Coordinates of C-alpha atoms and ligand atoms in Angstrom, one line a residue:
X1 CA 0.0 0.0 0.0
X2 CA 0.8 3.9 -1.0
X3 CA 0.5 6.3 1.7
X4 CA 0.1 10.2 1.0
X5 CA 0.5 13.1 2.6
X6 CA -0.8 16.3 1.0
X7 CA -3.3 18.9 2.0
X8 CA -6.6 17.4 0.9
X9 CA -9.5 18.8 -0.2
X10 CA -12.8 17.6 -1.1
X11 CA -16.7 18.0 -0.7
X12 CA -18.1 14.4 0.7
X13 CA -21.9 16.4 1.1
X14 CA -23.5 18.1 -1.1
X15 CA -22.7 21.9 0.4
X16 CA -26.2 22.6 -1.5
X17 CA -27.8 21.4 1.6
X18 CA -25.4 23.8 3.9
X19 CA -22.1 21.4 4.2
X20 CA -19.0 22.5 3.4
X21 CA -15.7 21.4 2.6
X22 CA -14.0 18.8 3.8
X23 CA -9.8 19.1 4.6
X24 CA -7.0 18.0 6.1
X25 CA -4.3 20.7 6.4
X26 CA -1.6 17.9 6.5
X27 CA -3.6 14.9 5.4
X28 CA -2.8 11.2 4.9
X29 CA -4.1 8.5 2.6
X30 CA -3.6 4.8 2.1
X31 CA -4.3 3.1 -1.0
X32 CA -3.8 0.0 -1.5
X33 CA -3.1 -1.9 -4.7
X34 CA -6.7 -2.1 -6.3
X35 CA -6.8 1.4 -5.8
X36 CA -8.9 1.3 -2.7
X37 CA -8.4 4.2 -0.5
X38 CA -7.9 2.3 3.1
X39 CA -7.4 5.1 5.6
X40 CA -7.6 8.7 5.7
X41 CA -7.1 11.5 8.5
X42 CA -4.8 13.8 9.9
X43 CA -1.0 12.3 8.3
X44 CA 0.7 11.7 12.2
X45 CA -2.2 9.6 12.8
X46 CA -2.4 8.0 9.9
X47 CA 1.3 7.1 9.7
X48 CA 1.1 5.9 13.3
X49 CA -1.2 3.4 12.2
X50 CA 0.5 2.3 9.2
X51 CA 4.7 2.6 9.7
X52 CA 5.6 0.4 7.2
X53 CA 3.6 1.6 3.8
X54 CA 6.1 4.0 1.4
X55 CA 5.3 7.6 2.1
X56 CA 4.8 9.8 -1.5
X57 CA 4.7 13.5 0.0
X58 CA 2.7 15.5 -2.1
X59 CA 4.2 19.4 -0.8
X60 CA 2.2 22.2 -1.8
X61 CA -1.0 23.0 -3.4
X62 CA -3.7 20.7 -2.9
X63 CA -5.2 17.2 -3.6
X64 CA -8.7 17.5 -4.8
X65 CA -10.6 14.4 -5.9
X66 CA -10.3 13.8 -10.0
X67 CA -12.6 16.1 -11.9
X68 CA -15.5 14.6 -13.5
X69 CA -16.7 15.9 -17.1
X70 CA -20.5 15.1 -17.6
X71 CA -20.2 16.6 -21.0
X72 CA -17.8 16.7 -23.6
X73 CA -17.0 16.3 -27.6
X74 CA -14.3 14.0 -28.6
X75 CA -15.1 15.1 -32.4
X76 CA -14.6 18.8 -31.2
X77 CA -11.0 18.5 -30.2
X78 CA -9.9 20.6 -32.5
X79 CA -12.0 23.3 -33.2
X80 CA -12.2 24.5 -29.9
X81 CA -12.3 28.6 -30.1
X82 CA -14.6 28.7 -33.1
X83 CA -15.9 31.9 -31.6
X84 CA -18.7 34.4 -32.8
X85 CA -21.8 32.0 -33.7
X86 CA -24.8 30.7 -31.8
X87 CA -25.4 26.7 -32.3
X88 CA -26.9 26.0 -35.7
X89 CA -24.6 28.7 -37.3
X90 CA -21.8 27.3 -34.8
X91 CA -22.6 23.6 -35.9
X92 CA -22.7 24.1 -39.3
X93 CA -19.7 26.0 -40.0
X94 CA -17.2 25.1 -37.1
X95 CA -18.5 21.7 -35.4
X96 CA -20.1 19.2 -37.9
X97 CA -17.5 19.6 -40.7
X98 CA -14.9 18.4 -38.2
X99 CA -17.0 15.7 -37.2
X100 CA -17.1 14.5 -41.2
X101 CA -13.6 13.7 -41.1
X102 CA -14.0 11.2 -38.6
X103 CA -15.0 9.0 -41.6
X104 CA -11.4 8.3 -41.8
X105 CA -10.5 6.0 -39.4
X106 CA -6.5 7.2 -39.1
X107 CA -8.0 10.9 -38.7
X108 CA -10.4 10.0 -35.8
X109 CA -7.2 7.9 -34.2
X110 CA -5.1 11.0 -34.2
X111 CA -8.5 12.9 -32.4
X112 CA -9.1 10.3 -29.9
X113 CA -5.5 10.9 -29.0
X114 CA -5.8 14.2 -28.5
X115 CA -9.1 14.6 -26.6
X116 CA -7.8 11.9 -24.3
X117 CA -4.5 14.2 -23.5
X118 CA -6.9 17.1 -23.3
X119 CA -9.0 15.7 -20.3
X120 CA -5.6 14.1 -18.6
X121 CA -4.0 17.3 -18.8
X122 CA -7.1 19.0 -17.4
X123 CA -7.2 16.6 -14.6
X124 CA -10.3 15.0 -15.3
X125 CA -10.5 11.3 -14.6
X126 CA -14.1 10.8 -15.5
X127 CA -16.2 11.4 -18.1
X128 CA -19.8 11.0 -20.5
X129 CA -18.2 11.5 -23.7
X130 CA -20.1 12.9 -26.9
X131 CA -19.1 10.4 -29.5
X132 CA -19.1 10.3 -33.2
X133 CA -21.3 9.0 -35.7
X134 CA -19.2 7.2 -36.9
X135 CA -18.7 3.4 -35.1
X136 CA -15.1 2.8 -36.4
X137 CA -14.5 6.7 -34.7
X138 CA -16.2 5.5 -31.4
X139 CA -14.4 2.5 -31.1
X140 CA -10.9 4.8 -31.7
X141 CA -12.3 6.7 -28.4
X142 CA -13.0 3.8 -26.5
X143 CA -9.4 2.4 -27.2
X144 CA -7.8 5.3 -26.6
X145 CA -9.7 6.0 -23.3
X146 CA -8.5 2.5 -22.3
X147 CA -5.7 2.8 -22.7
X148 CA -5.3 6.0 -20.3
X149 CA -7.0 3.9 -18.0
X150 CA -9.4 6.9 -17.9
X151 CA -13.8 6.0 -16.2
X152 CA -15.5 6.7 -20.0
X153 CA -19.0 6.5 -20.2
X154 CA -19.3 7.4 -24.3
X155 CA -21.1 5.8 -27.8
X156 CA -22.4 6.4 -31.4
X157 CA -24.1 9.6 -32.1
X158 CA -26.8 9.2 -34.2
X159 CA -29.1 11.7 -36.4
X160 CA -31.4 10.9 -39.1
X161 CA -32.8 14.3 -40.1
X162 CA -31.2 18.4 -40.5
X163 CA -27.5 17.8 -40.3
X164 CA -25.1 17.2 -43.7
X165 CA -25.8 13.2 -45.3
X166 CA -23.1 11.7 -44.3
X167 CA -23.1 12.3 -40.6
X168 CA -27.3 10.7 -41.0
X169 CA -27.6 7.0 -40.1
X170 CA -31.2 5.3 -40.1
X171 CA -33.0 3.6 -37.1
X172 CA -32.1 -0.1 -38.2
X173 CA -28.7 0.6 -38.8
X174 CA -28.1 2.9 -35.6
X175 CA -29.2 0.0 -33.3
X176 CA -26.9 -2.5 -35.4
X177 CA -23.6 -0.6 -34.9
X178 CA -25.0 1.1 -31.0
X179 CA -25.1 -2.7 -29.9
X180 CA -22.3 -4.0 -31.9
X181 CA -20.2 -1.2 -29.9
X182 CA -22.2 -2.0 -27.0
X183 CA -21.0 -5.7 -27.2
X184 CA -17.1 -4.7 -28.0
X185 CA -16.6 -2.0 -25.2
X186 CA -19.8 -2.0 -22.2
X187 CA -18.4 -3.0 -19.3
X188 CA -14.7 -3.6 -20.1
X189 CA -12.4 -2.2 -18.0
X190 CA -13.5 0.9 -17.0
X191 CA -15.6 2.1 -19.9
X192 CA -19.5 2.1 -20.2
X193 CA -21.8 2.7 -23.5
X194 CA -23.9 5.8 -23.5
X195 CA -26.9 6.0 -25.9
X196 CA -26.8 9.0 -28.0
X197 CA -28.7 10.7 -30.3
X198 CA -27.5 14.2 -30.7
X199 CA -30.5 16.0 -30.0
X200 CA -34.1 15.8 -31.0
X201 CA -33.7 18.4 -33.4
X202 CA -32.1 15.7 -35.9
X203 CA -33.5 12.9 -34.4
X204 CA -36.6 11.7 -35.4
X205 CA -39.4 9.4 -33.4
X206 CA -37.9 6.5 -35.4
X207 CA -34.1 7.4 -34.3
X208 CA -35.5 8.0 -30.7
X209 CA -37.3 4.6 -30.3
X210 CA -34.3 2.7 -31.6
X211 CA -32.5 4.6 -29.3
X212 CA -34.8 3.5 -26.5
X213 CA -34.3 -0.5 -27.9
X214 CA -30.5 -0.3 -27.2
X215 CA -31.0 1.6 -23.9
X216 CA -33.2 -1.1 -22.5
X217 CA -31.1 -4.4 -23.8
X218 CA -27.6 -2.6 -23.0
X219 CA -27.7 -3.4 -19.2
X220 CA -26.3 -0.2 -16.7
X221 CA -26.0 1.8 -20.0
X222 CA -26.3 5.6 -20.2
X223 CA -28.4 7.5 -21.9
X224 CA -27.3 11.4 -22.8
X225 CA -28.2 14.3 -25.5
X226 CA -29.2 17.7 -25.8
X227 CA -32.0 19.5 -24.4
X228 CA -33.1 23.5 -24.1
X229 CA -29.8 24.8 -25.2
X230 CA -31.0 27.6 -27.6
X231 CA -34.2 29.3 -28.1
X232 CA -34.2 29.2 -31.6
X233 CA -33.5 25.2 -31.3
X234 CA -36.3 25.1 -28.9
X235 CA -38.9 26.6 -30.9
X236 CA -38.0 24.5 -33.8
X237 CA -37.8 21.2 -32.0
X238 CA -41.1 21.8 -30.2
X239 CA -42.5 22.5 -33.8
X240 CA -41.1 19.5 -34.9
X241 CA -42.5 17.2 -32.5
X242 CA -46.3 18.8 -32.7
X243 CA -46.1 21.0 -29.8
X244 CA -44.3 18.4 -27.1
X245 CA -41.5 20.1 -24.2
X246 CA -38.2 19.1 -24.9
X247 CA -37.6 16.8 -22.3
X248 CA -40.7 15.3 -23.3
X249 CA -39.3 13.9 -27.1
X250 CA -36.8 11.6 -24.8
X251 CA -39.3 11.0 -22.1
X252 CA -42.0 9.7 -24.6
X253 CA -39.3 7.2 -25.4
X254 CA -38.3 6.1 -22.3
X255 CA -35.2 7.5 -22.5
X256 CA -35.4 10.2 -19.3
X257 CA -34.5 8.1 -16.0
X258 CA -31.7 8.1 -13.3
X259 CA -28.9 6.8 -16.1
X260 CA -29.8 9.9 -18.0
X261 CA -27.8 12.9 -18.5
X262 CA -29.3 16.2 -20.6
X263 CA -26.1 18.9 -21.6
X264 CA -27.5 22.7 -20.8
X265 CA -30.9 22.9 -19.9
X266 CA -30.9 26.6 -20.4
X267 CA -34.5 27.1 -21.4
X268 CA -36.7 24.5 -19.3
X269 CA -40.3 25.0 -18.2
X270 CA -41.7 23.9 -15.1
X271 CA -43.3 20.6 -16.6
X272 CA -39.6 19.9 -17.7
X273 CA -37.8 20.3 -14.5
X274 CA -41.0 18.5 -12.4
X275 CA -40.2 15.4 -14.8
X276 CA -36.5 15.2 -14.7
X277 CA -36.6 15.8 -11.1
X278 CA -39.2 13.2 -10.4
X279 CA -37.2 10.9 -12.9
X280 CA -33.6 11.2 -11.1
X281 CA -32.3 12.3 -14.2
X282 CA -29.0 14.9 -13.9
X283 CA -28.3 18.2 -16.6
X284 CA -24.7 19.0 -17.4
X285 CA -24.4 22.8 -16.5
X286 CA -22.0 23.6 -19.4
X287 CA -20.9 27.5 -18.7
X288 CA -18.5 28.7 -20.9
X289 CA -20.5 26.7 -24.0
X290 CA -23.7 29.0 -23.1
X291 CA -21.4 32.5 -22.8
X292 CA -19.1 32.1 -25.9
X293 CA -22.5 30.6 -27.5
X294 CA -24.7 33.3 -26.5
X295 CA -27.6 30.7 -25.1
X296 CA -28.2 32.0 -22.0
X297 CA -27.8 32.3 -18.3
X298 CA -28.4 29.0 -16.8
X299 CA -31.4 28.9 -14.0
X300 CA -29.6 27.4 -11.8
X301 CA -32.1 28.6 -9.1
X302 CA -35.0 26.7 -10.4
X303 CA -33.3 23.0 -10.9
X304 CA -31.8 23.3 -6.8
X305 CA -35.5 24.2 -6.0
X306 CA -37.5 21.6 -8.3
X307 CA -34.5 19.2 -7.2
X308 CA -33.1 18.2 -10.4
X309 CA -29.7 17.0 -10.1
X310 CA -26.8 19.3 -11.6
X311 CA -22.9 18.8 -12.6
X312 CA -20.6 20.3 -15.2
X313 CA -19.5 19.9 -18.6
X314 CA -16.7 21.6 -20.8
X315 CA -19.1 21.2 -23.6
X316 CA -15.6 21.0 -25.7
X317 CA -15.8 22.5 -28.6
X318 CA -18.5 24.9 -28.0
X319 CA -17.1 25.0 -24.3
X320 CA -13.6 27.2 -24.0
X321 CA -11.3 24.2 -22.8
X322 CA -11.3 20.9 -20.5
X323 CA -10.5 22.7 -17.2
X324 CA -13.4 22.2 -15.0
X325 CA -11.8 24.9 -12.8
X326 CA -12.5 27.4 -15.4
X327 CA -16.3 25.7 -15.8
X328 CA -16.6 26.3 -12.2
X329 CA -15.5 30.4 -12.4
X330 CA -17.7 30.7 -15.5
X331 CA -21.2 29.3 -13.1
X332 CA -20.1 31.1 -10.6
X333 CA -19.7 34.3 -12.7
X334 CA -23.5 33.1 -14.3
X335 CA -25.0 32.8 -10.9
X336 CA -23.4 36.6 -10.0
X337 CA -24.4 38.0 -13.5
X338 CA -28.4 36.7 -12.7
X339 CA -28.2 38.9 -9.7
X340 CA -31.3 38.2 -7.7
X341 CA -32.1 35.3 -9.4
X342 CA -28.6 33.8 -9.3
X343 CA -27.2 31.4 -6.6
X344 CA -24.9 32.7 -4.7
X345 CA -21.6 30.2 -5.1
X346 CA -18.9 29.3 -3.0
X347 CA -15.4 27.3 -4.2
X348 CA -17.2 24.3 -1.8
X349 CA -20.1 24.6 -4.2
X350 CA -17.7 24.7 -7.8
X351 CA -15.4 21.7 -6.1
X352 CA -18.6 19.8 -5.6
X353 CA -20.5 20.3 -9.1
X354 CA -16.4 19.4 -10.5
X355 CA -16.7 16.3 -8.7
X356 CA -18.8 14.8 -6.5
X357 CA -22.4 16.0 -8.5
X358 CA -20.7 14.8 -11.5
X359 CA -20.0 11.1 -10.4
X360 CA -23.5 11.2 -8.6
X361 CA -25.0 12.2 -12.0
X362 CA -22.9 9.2 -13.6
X363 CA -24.2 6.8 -11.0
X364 CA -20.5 6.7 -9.8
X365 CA -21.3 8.2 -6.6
X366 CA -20.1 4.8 -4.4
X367 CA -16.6 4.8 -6.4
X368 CA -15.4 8.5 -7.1
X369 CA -16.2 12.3 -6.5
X370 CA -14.6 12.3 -2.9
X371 CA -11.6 11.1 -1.3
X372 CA -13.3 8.3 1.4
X373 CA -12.0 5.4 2.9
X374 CA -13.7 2.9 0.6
X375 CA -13.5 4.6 -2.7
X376 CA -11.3 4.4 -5.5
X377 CA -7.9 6.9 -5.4
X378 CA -9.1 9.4 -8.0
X379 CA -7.4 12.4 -7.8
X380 CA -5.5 15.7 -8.8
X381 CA -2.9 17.0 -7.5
X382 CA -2.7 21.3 -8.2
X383 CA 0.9 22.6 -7.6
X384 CA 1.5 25.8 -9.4
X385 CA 4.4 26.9 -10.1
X386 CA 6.6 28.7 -7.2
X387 CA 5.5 32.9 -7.6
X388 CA 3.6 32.6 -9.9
X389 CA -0.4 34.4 -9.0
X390 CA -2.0 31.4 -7.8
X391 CA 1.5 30.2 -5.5
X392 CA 1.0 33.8 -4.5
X393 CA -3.0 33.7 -3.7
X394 CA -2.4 30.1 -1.7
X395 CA 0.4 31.6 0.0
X396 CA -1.8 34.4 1.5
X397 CA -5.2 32.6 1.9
X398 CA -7.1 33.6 4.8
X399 CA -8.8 30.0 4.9
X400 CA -9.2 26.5 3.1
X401 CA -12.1 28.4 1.4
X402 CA -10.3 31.0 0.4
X403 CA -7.5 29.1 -0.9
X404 CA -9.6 26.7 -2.7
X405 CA -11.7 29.6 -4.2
X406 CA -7.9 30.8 -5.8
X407 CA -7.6 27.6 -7.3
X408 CA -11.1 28.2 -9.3
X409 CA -9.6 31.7 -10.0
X410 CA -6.2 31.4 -10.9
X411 CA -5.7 28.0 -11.5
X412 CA -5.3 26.6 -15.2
X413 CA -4.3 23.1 -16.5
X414 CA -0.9 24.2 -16.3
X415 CA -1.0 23.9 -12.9
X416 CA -2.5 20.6 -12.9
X417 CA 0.9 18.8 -11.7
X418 CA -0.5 14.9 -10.7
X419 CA -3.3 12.9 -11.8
X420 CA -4.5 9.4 -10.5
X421 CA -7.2 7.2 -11.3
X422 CA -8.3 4.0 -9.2
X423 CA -4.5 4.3 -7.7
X424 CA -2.3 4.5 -11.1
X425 CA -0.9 8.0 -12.0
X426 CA -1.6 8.4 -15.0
X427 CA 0.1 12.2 -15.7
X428 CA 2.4 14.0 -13.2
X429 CA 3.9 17.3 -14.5
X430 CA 4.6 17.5 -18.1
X431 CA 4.4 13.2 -18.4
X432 CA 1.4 10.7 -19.4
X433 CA 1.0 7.4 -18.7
X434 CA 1.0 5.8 -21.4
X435 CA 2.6 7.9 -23.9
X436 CA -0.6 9.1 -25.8
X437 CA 1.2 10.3 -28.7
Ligands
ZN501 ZN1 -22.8 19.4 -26.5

């Protein structure tokens, strides 16, 4: 067994509910060799009660759990910064041609690299994934999120209607290749398959019921999309579907429970946030997507109140980046830009929708999202670099708080200088394990 001793940091209740963080100025924690976290408390205690296990000192900074990502593009890599559009015109010129050259198998190889480096970089051990709609691309992700040893919950996109022919699939032929992949990658290791159509706007009924096929034979399978990200898209998909909600083209399908995750969320109406609540279903918050977007403020006010379950999502490529400590700022600066309709945030609040709402929302609550005795050694280790503002800002905090709320600030993925998932380090300063390129 590993033990180590670092100032941790995490949020083991929801702070939502008036909890707040939870630290130990100089903290130990055993893991043993499945990953297990064993012991944890104040290090002098700790090592009185284990002499023998090696000591890694972790000085500086702070260990926070691993960052979960409830929402994020593989295809999107790289044409993050395609600024100036709102989403169709943002699809149409910057997103969805990218995603065509995912056709090429080699191409969507060299992408899966890359979002994989992105998200170990960023610290972020677990994820839903966006796919591609293309299977041989999706089974490049899966592969390459394999072999980071990264938690993946991702699978085809599919569309039959609205986006350019070669990205359309049919019903038939999406359930053939959803299950196919289902078969090759569900459950291996530490990937899951997530059913996903890429919104209702190009989805028809058809799409959406063979859709609901593969998410009722795929056993512990997830279900994600779009919902209530634009108004434009709203009107339009409301039109399409004769009038329904949003929420309610999935949930006529089946397709809205507690293994479901909805991206944005911007635009809901009471029915909607009554059903997902009532459902256990979870929307990824996805903050710098909606500003550089122009979609809206999201209401975060009305979900806490109707109790829907919230987390973040970097949204890549609509989203600014992977760092879910600048998704945290960017609510927090939402929530202050809503004034009296905002919620007021703390850094205990951005550390727990990071982490602990997101593995909640990925039914990953009993493994991840806090650093307990009993769960799996996910973590992150932020050391910036000596003078530099957010050394500075730690250097002078007035509390754990406070110093945590610099991280949010300052803190980029630069100064992400450790990551480990279920006990293997899988980045520390400028190396990954494996080599991903
Ligand atoms: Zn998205």
């Amino acid at each position: 067994m590993t033990l180590y001793r670092a100032r941790i940091v995490d949020t083991p209740v929801d702070p939502f509910t008036g909890a707040g963080l939870r630290a130990e100025e100089d903290g130990g924690i055993v893991v043993d060799e499945s990953g297990v976290i064993r012991a944890r408390g104040p290090f002098a205690a700790v090592r009185a009660d284990h002499p023998e296990e090696t000591v890694i000192e972790l000085p500086g900074g702070m260990l926070l759990p691993g960052f979960v990502d409830t929402h994020v593009h593989y295809p999107q890599v790289r044409v993050i910064g395609g600024l100036g559009m709102p989403l169709l015109d943002w699809l149409d010129q910057c997103a969805l041609p990218e995603e065509a050259r995912l056709a090429d198998v080699a191409y969507a190889k060299g992408v899966a690299r890359d979002f994989v480096t992105g998200l170990v970089d960023a610290g972020t051990t677990s994820a839903l994934v966006f796919g591609s709609h293309f299977a041989t691309a999706v089974d490049a992700m899966f592969a390459a999120a394999d072999l980071a040893g990264l938690r993946v919950t991702t699978g085809l996109v599919v569309s039959d209607r609205s986006l350019r022919p070669e990205l359309l699939s049919t019903p038939d032929r999406a359930y053939e290749e959803a299950r196919g992949l289902a078969e090759r990658w569900h459950g291996r290791g530490r990937l899951r398959y997530a059913v996903t159509p890429r919104f209702s706007f190009s989805a028809s009924d058809a799409m959406l019921e063979s859709c609901a096929a593969t998410f009722k034979e795929v056993q512990g399978s997830w279900f994600t999309s779009h919902v209530n990200e634009n108004l434009f898209e709203v009107a339009e998909v409301r039109r399409l579907f004769g009038g329904t909600n949003y929420v309610h083209t999935y949930a006529n399908h089946g397709l809205v429970d507690r293994n479901s995750v909805l991206a944005h969320n911007v635009h809901p109406v009471d029915e909607e946030l009554a059903l997902l609540a009532s459902q256990g279903a979870s929307v990824a918050h996805c903050p710098t997507s909606n500003s550089a977007l122009g979609s809206g403020l999201f209401p975060l006010r009305r979900h806490l109140e109707h109790g829907v379950r919230v987390a973040l999502g970097s949204d890549v490529g609509a989203g600014t980046g992977f760092s879910l400590l600048k998704e945290g700022l960017q609510a927090y600066f939402m929530q202050q830009l809503l004034g009296a309709e905002g919620v007021p945030l703390t850094s205990a609040h951005l550390l727990w929708l990071a982490t602990a709402s997101g593995a909640d929302a990925l039914g990953l609550a009993d493994t991840v999202g806090d650093l307990s005795v009993g769960k799996q050694f996910d973590a992150v280790w932020v050391l910036p670099q000596a003078g530099n503002p957010l050394d500075v800002g730690l250097g002078n905090a007035r509390s754990t708080l406070d110093a945590l709320a610099k991280v949010f600030a300052l803190g980029t993925t630069t100064d992400i200088e450790g990551v480990w998932v279920g006990g293997d380090q899988v980045a520390a300063g400028r190396f990954r394990r494996p080599a991903t390129r």
